[in-house]
Amino acid sequence: MTEPTLYLIQSDFASTEHVLKQLQQIYSPSDAIVLMGDSALHAQSDLLKDKSPIFMLENDAEVLPNQALDAIQIIDYAKFSDVVLSFKRCISLK
C-alpha cells in the first residue's frame, strides 16, 4: 500500500478536465485533493463526485455559488499549510 497523496490541482480552466481524468487513474481513497486557481471552477465536475476530502482556498471559493461548495472544505492559507504538512507525498497536476 502506498502513502496517502495530496494532489494540488493547479491547471488552467481549459486543461482541468484532462487533469481530472488523469487523476482518476492514480487516485486512491486515502488521498486528498486541493483545487487551486482556475481549477476551482470545476468544483462540481462529475469526475470529483466520489473523491474526498477536497479542499479549496477561501480566495478561490469566493467566485463560486454556495451550492457548488457543498462537498468542498474551504480553507485559509494557515490550514492549507497544515494540510500540506500532513502528507508525505504531494503532487502538483497542471
Coordinates of N, CA and C in Angstrom, one line a residue:
M1 N 0.8 -1.2 0.0 CA 0.0 0.0 0.0 C 0.9 1.2 0.0
T2 N 0.5 2.2 -0.8 CA 1.3 3.4 -0.9 C 0.9 4.5 0.1
E3 N 1.7 5.4 0.4 CA 1.4 6.5 1.3 C 0.3 7.3 0.7
P4 N -0.6 7.9 1.5 CA -1.6 8.8 1.0 C -0.9 10.0 0.3
T5 N -1.6 10.5 -0.7 CA -1.0 11.5 -1.6 C -1.9 12.7 -1.6
L6 N -1.4 13.9 -1.5 CA -2.1 15.2 -1.7 C -1.9 15.6 -3.1
Y7 N -3.0 15.8 -3.8 CA -2.9 16.3 -5.2 C -3.3 17.7 -5.3
L8 N -2.4 18.6 -5.7 CA -2.7 20.0 -5.9 C -3.0 20.2 -7.4
I9 N -4.3 20.5 -7.6 CA -4.8 20.7 -9.0 C -4.6 22.2 -9.3
Q10 N -3.6 22.5 -10.1 CA -3.3 23.9 -10.4 C -3.4 24.2 -11.9
S11 N -4.2 23.4 -12.6 CA -4.3 23.6 -14.1 C -5.1 24.8 -14.4
D12 N -4.9 25.3 -15.7 CA -5.8 26.4 -16.2 C -7.2 25.8 -16.5
F13 N -8.2 26.6 -16.7 CA -9.5 26.2 -16.9 C -9.7 25.1 -18.0
A14 N -9.0 25.4 -19.1 CA -9.2 24.5 -20.3 C -8.5 23.2 -20.1
S15 N -7.5 23.1 -19.3 CA -6.8 21.8 -19.0 C -7.4 21.0 -17.9
T16 N -8.2 21.6 -17.1 CA -8.6 20.9 -15.8 C -9.3 19.6 -16.0
E17 N -10.2 19.5 -17.0 CA -11.0 18.3 -17.2 C -10.0 17.2 -17.6
H18 N -9.0 17.5 -18.4 CA -8.0 16.5 -18.8 C -7.2 16.0 -17.5
V19 N -6.8 17.0 -16.7 CA -6.1 16.7 -15.5 C -7.0 15.8 -14.5
L20 N -8.2 16.1 -14.4 CA -9.1 15.3 -13.5 C -9.3 13.9 -14.1
K21 N -9.3 13.7 -15.4 CA -9.3 12.4 -16.0 C -8.0 11.6 -15.6
Q22 N -6.9 12.3 -15.7 CA -5.6 11.7 -15.3 C -5.7 11.3 -13.8
L23 N -6.3 12.1 -13.0 CA -6.4 11.9 -11.6 C -7.2 10.6 -11.3
Q24 N -8.2 10.3 -12.1 CA -9.0 9.1 -12.0 C -8.1 7.9 -12.0
Q25 N -7.0 7.9 -12.8 CA -6.2 6.7 -12.9 C -5.3 6.5 -11.7
I26 N -5.0 7.5 -10.9 CA -4.0 7.4 -9.9 C -4.5 7.6 -8.5
Y27 N -5.7 8.2 -8.4 CA -6.3 8.5 -7.1 C -6.7 7.2 -6.3
S28 N -6.4 7.3 -5.0 CA -6.9 6.2 -4.1 C -7.7 6.8 -3.0
P29 N -8.5 6.0 -2.3 CA -9.4 6.6 -1.3 C -8.7 7.3 -0.1
S30 N -7.5 7.0 0.1 CA -6.8 7.7 1.2 C -6.1 9.0 0.8
D31 N -6.3 9.4 -0.5 CA -5.7 10.6 -1.0 C -6.6 11.8 -0.7
A32 N -6.1 13.0 -1.0 CA -6.9 14.2 -0.8 C -6.5 15.1 -2.0
I33 N -7.4 16.1 -2.3 CA -7.3 17.0 -3.4 C -7.4 18.4 -3.0
V34 N -6.6 19.3 -3.5 CA -6.8 20.8 -3.4 C -7.0 21.3 -4.7
L35 N -8.2 22.0 -4.9 CA -8.4 22.7 -6.2 C -7.9 24.1 -6.0
M36 N -7.1 24.5 -6.9 CA -6.4 25.9 -6.8 C -6.6 26.7 -8.1
G37 N -6.8 28.0 -8.0 CA -6.9 28.8 -9.1 C -8.0 28.5 -10.0
D38 N -7.8 28.5 -11.3 CA -8.9 28.2 -12.3 C -9.5 26.8 -12.1
S39 N -8.8 25.9 -11.6 CA -9.4 24.5 -11.5 C -10.5 24.5 -10.5
A40 N -10.6 25.5 -9.6 CA -11.7 25.6 -8.7 C -13.1 25.8 -9.4
L41 N -13.0 26.3 -10.6 CA -14.3 26.4 -11.4 C -14.8 25.1 -11.8
H42 N -14.1 24.0 -11.6 CA -14.6 22.6 -11.9 C -15.0 21.9 -10.7
A43 N -15.3 22.6 -9.6 CA -15.7 22.0 -8.3 C -16.9 21.1 -8.4
Q44 N -17.8 21.3 -9.4 CA -19.0 20.5 -9.5 C -18.8 19.4 -10.6
S45 N -17.6 19.1 -11.0 CA -17.4 18.1 -12.0 C -17.8 16.7 -11.5
D46 N -18.4 16.0 -12.4 CA -18.7 14.6 -12.1 C -17.4 13.8 -11.8
L47 N -16.3 14.2 -12.3 CA -15.1 13.5 -12.1 C -14.6 13.6 -10.6
L48 N -15.2 14.5 -9.9 CA -14.8 14.6 -8.4 C -15.9 14.1 -7.5
K49 N -17.0 13.6 -8.0 CA -18.1 13.2 -7.1 C -17.7 12.1 -6.1
D50 N -16.9 11.2 -6.4 CA -16.6 10.1 -5.5 C -15.2 10.4 -4.8
K51 N -14.8 11.6 -4.8 CA -13.5 11.9 -4.1 C -13.7 12.7 -2.8
S52 N -12.9 12.4 -1.8 CA -13.0 13.1 -0.6 C -11.7 12.8 0.2
P53 N -11.2 13.7 0.9 CA -11.6 15.1 1.0 C -11.1 16.0 -0.2
I54 N -11.9 17.0 -0.4 CA -11.5 18.0 -1.4 C -11.4 19.3 -0.7
F55 N -10.3 20.0 -0.9 CA -10.1 21.3 -0.3 C -10.1 22.4 -1.3
M56 N -10.4 23.7 -0.9 CA -10.2 24.8 -1.8 C -9.9 26.0 -0.9
L57 N -8.9 26.8 -1.4 CA -8.6 28.0 -0.7 C -9.8 29.0 -0.7
E58 N -10.0 29.7 0.4 CA -11.1 30.6 0.5 C -11.1 31.7 -0.6
N59 N -9.9 32.1 -1.0 CA -9.9 33.1 -2.0 C -10.4 32.6 -3.4
D60 N -10.2 31.3 -3.7 CA -10.7 30.7 -4.9 C -12.2 30.4 -4.8
A61 N -12.7 30.2 -3.6 CA -14.1 29.9 -3.4 C -15.0 31.1 -3.5
E62 N -14.4 32.3 -3.4 CA -15.3 33.5 -3.5 C -16.0 33.6 -4.7
V63 N -15.6 33.1 -5.8 CA -16.2 33.3 -7.1 C -17.3 32.3 -7.4
L64 N -17.4 31.3 -6.5 CA -18.4 30.2 -6.8 C -19.6 30.3 -6.0
P65 N -20.8 29.9 -6.5 CA -22.0 29.9 -5.7 C -21.9 28.9 -4.5
N66 N -22.6 29.2 -3.5 CA -22.5 28.3 -2.3 C -22.8 26.8 -2.6
Q67 N -23.8 26.6 -3.4 CA -24.2 25.2 -3.7 C -23.1 24.4 -4.4
A68 N -22.2 25.1 -5.0 CA -21.1 24.4 -5.7 C -20.1 24.0 -4.7
L69 N -20.2 24.4 -3.5 CA -19.2 24.1 -2.4 C -19.6 23.1 -1.4
D70 N -20.7 22.5 -1.6 CA -21.3 21.5 -0.6 C -20.3 20.4 -0.2
A71 N -19.6 19.9 -1.1 CA -18.7 18.8 -0.8 C -17.2 19.2 -0.7
I72 N -17.0 20.5 -0.6 CA -15.7 21.1 -0.6 C -15.4 21.7 0.8
Q73 N -14.2 21.4 1.3 CA -13.8 22.1 2.6 C -13.0 23.3 2.2
I74 N -13.6 24.5 2.6 CA -12.9 25.8 2.3 C -11.9 26.0 3.4
I75 N -10.7 26.3 3.0 CA -9.6 26.5 4.0 C -8.9 27.8 3.7
D76 N -8.2 28.4 4.8 CA -7.4 29.6 4.6 C -6.0 29.1 4.4
Y77 N -5.0 30.0 4.3 CA -3.6 29.7 4.0 C -3.0 28.9 5.2
A78 N -3.4 29.2 6.4 CA -2.8 28.5 7.5 C -3.2 27.1 7.5
K79 N -4.5 26.8 7.3 CA -5.0 25.4 7.2 C -4.4 24.7 6.0
F80 N -4.2 25.4 4.9 CA -3.5 24.8 3.7 C -2.2 24.3 4.1
S81 N -1.4 25.1 4.8 CA -0.1 24.7 5.3 C -0.2 23.4 6.1
D82 N -1.2 23.4 7.0 CA -1.4 22.2 7.8 C -1.7 21.0 7.0
V83 N -2.5 21.1 6.0 CA -2.9 20.0 5.1 C -1.7 19.5 4.4
V84 N -0.9 20.4 3.8 CA 0.3 20.0 3.0 C 1.3 19.3 3.9
L85 N 1.5 19.8 5.1 CA 2.4 19.2 6.0 C 1.9 17.8 6.6
S86 N 0.7 17.5 6.5 CA 0.1 16.3 7.0 C 0.3 15.1 6.0
F87 N 0.8 15.4 4.8 CA 1.1 14.4 3.8 C 2.6 14.3 3.5
K88 N 3.0 13.1 3.3 CA 4.4 12.8 2.9 C 4.7 13.0 1.4
R89 N 3.6 12.8 0.7 CA 3.6 12.9 -0.8 C 2.7 14.0 -1.3
C90 N 3.2 14.9 -2.1 CA 2.4 15.9 -2.6 C 2.7 16.1 -4.1
I91 N 1.7 16.0 -5.0 CA 1.9 16.0 -6.4 C 1.1 17.2 -7.0
S92 N 1.7 18.0 -7.8 CA 1.0 19.1 -8.4 C 0.7 18.7 -9.9
L93 N -0.6 18.8 -10.2 CA -1.0 18.5 -11.6 C -1.4 19.8 -12.3
K94 N -0.8 20.0 -13.4 CA -1.1 21.3 -14.1 C -1.6 21.0 -15.5

